[in-house]
XYZ file of C-alpha atoms in Angstrom:
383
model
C 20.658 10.119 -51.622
C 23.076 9.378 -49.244
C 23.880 5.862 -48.385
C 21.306 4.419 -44.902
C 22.263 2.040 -42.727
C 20.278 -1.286 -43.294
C 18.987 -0.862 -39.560
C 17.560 2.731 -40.417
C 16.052 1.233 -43.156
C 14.072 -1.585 -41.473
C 13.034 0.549 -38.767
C 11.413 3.203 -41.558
C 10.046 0.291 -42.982
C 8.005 -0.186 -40.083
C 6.636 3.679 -40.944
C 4.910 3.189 -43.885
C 5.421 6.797 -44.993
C 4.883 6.970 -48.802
C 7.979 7.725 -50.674
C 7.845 11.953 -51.062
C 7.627 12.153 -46.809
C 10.670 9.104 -46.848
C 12.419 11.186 -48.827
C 12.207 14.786 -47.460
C 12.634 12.755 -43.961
C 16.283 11.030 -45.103
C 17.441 14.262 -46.590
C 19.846 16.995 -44.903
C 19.148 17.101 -41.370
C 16.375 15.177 -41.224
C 18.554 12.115 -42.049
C 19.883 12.497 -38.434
C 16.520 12.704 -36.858
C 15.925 9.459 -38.588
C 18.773 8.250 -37.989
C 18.142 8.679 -33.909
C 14.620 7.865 -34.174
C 15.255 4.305 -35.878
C 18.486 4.091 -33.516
C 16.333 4.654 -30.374
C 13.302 2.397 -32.315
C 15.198 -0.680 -32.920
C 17.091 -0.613 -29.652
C 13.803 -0.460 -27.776
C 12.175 -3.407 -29.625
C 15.573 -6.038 -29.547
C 17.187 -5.091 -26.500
C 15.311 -7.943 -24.550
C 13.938 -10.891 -27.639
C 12.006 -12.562 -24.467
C 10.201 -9.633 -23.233
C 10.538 -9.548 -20.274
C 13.210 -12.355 -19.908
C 16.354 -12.248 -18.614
C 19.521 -11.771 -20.763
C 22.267 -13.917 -19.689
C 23.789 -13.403 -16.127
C 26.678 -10.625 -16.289
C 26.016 -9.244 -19.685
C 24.943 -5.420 -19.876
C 21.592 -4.279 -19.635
C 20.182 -1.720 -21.330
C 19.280 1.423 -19.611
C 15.816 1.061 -18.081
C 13.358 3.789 -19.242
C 15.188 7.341 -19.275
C 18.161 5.517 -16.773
C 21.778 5.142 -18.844
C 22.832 1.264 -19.382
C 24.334 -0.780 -16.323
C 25.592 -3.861 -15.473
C 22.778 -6.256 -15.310
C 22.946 -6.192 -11.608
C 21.952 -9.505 -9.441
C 20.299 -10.086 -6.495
C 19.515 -11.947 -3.817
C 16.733 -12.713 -1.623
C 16.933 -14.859 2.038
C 14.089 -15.841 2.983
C 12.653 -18.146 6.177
C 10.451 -20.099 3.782
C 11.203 -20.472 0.275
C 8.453 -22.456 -0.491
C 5.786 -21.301 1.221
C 2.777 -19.939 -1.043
C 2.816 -16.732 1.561
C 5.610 -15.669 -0.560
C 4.685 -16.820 -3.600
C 3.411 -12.559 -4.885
C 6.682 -11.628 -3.366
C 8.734 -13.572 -5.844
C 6.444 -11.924 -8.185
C 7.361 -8.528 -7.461
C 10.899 -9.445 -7.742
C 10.546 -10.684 -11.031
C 8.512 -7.880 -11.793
C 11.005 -4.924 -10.691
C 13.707 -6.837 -12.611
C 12.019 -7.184 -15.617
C 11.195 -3.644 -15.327
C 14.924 -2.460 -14.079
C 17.120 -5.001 -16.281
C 18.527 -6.569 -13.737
C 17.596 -10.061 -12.109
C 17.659 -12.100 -8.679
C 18.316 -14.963 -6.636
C 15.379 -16.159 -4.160
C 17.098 -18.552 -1.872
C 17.280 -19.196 2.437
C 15.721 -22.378 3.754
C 12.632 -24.035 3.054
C 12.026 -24.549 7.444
C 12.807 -21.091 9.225
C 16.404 -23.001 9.790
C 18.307 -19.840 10.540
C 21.504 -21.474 9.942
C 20.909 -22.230 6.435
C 19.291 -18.604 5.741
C 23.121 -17.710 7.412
C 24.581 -19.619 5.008
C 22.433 -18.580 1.848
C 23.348 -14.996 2.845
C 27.268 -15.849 3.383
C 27.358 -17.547 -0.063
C 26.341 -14.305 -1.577
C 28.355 -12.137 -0.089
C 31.113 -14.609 -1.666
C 29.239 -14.574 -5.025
C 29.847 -10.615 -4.995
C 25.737 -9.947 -5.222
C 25.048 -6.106 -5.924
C 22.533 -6.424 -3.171
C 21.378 -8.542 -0.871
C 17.985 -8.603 0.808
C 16.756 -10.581 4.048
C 14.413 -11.706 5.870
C 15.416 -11.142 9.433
C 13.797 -13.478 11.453
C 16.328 -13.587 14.474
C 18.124 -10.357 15.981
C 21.549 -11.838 16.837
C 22.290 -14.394 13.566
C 22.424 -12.230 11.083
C 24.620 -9.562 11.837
C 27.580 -10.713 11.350
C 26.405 -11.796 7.315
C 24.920 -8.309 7.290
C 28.280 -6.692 8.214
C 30.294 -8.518 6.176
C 27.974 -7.367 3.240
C 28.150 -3.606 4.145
C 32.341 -3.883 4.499
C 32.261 -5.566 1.163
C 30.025 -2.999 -0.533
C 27.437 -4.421 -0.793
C 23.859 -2.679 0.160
C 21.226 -4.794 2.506
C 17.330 -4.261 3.000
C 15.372 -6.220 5.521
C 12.132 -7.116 4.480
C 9.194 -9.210 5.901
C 11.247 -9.280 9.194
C 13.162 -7.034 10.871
C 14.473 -8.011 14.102
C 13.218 -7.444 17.784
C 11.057 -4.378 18.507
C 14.210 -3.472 20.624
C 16.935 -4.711 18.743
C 16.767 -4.340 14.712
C 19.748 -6.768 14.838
C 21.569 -5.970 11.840
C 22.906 -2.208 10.328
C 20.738 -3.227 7.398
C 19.713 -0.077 5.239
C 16.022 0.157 5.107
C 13.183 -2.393 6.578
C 10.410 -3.186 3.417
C 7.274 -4.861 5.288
C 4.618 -4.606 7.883
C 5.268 -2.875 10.956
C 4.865 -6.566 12.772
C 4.034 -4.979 16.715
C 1.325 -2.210 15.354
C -0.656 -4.751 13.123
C -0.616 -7.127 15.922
C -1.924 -4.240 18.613
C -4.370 -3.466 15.486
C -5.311 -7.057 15.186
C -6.585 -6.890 19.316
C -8.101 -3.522 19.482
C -9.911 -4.664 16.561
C -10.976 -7.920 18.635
C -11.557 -5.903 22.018
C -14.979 -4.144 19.564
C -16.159 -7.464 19.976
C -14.951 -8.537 23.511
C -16.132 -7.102 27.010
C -14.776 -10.414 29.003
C -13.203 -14.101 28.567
C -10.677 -16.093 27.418
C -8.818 -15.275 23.763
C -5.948 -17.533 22.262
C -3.756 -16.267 20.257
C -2.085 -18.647 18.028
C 1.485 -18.705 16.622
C 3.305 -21.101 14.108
C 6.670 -20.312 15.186
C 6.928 -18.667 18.521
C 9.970 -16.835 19.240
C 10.255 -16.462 14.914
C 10.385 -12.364 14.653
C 8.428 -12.475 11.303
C 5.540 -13.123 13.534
C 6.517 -12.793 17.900
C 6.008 -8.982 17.466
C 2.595 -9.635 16.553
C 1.744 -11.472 19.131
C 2.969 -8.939 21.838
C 0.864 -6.372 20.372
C -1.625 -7.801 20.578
C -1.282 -9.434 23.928
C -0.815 -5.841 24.801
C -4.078 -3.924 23.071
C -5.598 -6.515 25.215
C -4.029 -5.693 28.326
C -3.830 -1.724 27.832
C -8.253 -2.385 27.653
C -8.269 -3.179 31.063
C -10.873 -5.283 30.504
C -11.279 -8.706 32.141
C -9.931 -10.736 29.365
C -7.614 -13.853 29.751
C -5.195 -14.117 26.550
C -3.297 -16.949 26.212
C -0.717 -17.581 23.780
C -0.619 -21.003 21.432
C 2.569 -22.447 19.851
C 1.167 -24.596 16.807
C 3.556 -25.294 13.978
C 4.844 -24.017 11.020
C 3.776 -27.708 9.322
C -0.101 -26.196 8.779
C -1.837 -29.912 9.106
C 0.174 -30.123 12.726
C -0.843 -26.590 13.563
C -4.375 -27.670 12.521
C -4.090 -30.259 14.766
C -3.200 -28.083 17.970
C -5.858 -25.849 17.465
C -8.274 -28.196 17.060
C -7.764 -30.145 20.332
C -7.145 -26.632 21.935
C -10.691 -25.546 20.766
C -12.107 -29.031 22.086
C -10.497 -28.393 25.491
C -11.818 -24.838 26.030
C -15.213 -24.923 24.785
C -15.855 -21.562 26.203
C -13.238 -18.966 24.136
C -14.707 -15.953 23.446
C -12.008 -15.367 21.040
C -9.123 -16.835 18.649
C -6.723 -14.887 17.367
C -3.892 -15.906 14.871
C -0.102 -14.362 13.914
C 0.444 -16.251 10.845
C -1.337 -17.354 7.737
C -1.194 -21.088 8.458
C -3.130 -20.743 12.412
C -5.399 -18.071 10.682
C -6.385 -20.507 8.416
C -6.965 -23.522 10.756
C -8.699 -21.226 13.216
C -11.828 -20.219 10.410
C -11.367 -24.248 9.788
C -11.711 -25.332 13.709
C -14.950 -22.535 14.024
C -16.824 -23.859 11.447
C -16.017 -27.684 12.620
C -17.665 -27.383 15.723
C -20.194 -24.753 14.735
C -18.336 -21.920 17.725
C -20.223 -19.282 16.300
C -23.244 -20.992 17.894
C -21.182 -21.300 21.200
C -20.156 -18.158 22.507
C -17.289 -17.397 20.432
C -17.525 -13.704 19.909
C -14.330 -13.176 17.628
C -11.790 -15.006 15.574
C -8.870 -13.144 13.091
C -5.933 -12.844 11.889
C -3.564 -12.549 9.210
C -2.654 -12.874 5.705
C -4.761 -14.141 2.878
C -4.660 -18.089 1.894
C -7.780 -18.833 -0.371
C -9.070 -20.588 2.927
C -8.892 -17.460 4.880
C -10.868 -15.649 2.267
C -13.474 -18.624 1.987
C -13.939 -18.440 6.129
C -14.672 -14.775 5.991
C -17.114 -14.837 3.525
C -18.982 -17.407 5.532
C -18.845 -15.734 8.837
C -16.238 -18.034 10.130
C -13.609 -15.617 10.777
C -14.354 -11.742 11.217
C -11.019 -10.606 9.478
C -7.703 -10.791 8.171
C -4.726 -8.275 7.748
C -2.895 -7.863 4.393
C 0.286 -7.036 4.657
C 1.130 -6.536 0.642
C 3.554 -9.005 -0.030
C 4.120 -7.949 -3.958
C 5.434 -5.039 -2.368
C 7.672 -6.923 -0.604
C 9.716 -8.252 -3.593
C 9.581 -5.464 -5.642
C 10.508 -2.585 -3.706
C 13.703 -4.370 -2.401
C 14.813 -4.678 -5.749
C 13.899 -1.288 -6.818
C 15.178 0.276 -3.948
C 18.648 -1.637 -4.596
C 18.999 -1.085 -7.912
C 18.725 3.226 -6.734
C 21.256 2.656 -4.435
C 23.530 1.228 -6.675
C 22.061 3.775 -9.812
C 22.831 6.775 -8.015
C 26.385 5.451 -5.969
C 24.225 5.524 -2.727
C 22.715 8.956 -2.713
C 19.095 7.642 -3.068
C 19.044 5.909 0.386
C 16.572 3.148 0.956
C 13.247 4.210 2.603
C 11.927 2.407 5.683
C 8.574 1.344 4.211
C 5.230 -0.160 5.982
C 3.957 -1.927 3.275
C 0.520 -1.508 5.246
C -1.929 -2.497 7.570
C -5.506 -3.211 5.714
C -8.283 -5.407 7.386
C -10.302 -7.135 5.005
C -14.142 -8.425 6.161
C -17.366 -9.394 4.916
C -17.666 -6.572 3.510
C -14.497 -6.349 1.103
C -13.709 -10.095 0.493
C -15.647 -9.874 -2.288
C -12.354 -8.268 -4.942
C -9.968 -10.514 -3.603
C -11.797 -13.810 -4.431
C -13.066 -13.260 -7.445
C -9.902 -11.128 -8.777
C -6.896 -13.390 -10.327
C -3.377 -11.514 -10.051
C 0.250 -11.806 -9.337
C -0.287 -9.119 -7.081
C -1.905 -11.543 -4.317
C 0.046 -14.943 -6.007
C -3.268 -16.477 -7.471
C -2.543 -15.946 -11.183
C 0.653 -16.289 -12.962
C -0.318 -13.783 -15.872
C 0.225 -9.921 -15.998
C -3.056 -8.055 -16.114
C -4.326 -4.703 -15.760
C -6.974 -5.127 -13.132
C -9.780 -2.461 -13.462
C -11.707 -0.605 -11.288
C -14.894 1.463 -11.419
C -16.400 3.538 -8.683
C -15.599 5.793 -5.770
C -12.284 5.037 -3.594
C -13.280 4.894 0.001
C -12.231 7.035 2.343
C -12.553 8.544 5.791
């Protein structure tokens, strides 16, 4: 028999074929089978000893799936708010996609919604010579000039989360990954004005001016106003600090004792508005509606009790992993596969669908750090 590589060998080994079918199979032709079988074999089970761990930064990575090997591309993700737990399943998908894709990222920006230091974050990677870069846009004139330089360096850019003003997308990024911010704000007050015939409705915002969540606002400042109805809707800085925001709305509530509804743009008011109803028992006081966004374990908790109606997921997983996978395309293909604009979704979740995203651990929503298949059973509802 011919001589076999050692690395043939151990991957038979791991066959246990009894020695006529080793043999036949490491004779004539089918020696090369083998030989690509094992080759293929070992190559799938070493490429990557951690798993799904990075290899170190610059080294090759092997081709993902059916894809031929690249560079182990990097990264890099601005956002407004490193820290906040919002954006805790987004990091997730990121890590996900790059485990997945062989390549890895950066998640950087500033910890306050300082724009300057997001400017900063995104002008060091431009210098760093990222293969992609993806940002939160949270202001329509700061980041252009980062975004530009990017492009004339080539370098591809999504927007995700944020994506400028309604009227001005503020950068020639390639593709927006998130919610469309105006719509699920007009969604968020039609789906007050089922409620609401007349009165006065707050709507509360961390960060006003901040177009992660201003575009909200107007829409829904506008559902109200396209009702015709006699409603009064106010708008409510609070802050992006959540125990100062809490603050604000709870002296706010004290002062108007007769709101027939509060609204909320962000997850931190949402939160402290199902927190300031069930204080001062508003249910039992003519409020008629209270919602908003995003889905803190608080949120979820007020819901279930009846203290706020609903909330809006907005699928931030999706908004870490599709960046990444729609960068490494781009740079896959040499920029024929073109980012896609993508809504990552508008779904309102009540009393009546809490339930799954309580009891239900995952990375998906940030509340577990473990990978899981999540399982289902039953009809999927639909119109």
């Amino acid at each position: 028999m011919k001589d076999i590589h050692p690395k043939v060998e151990e991957a038979l080994d791991t066959l246990n074929l009894n020695r006529v079918a080793r043999r036949r199979l490491l004779t004539g032709a089918g020696l090369v089978s083998a030989s690509a079988a094992a080759t293929a074999l070992l190559s799938a089970c070493t490429s990557d000893s951690g798993g799904n761990g990075p290899a170190a930064s610059g080294s090759a990575a092997a081709g993902a799936g059916d894809f031929p090997s690249t560079p182990r591309w990097k990264f890099t993700l601005v956002c407004h708010v490193t820290t906040n737990p919002f954006f805790t399943p987004t990091q997730y998908g990121a890590q996900d996609a790059c485990a997945l894709l062989g390549t890895e990222f950066q998640w950087t920006g500033s910890r306050d919604s300082i724009v300057a230091e997001m400017v900063n974050a995104c002008n060091t990677a431009v210098s760093a010579k990222v293969d992609g870069l993806a940002v939160a846009v949270v202001d329509k004139a700061a980041f252009r000039d980062p975004v530009n330089k990017a492009l004339d360096a080539g370098i591809p850019v999504i927007s995700y989360n944020a994506d400028g003003a309604r009227d001005d997308k503020g950068t020639a990024r390639l593709a927006y990954v998130g919610q469309g911010l105006y719509e699920s704000g007009y969604a968020l007050g039609q789906r007050a004005l089922q409620q609401l015939d007349s009165g006065e409705v707050a709507g509360f915002i961390a960060t006003p001016g901040a177009l992660n969540i201003q575009p909200r606002i107007d829409g829904a400042q506008q559902a109200i106003k396209d009702s015709g109805k006699p409603i009064t809707f106010t708008p409510i800085g609070t802050n992006a600090d959540i125990t100062k925001g809490l603050s604000i709305i709870d002296a706010y509530a004290q002062g108007h004792p007769d709101l027939a509804g509060m609204l909320a743009v962000d997850a931190g008011s949402t939160q402290s508005v199902g927190q300031t109803v069930k204080k001062y028992g508003m249910r039992g006081k003519g409020l008629k509606v209270a919602g908003g966004f995003d889905l803190v374990p608080e949120t979820l908790a007020a819901i279930k009790d009846g203290d706020l109606d609903y909330t809006i997921d907005q699928q931030p997983y999706l908004q870490g992993f599709l960046p990444v996978l729609y960068l490494y395309l781009y740079k896959l293909s040499g920029g024929l596969l073109f980012p896609s604009e993508t809504n990552t979704g508008l779904l309102f979740v009540t009393k009546d669908n809490v339930g799954p995203y309580q009891t239900t651990k995952t990375r998906f929503e940030g509340s577990d750090t473990a990978q899981k298949v999540v399982e289902r059973s039953g009809a999927i509802a639909h119109a």
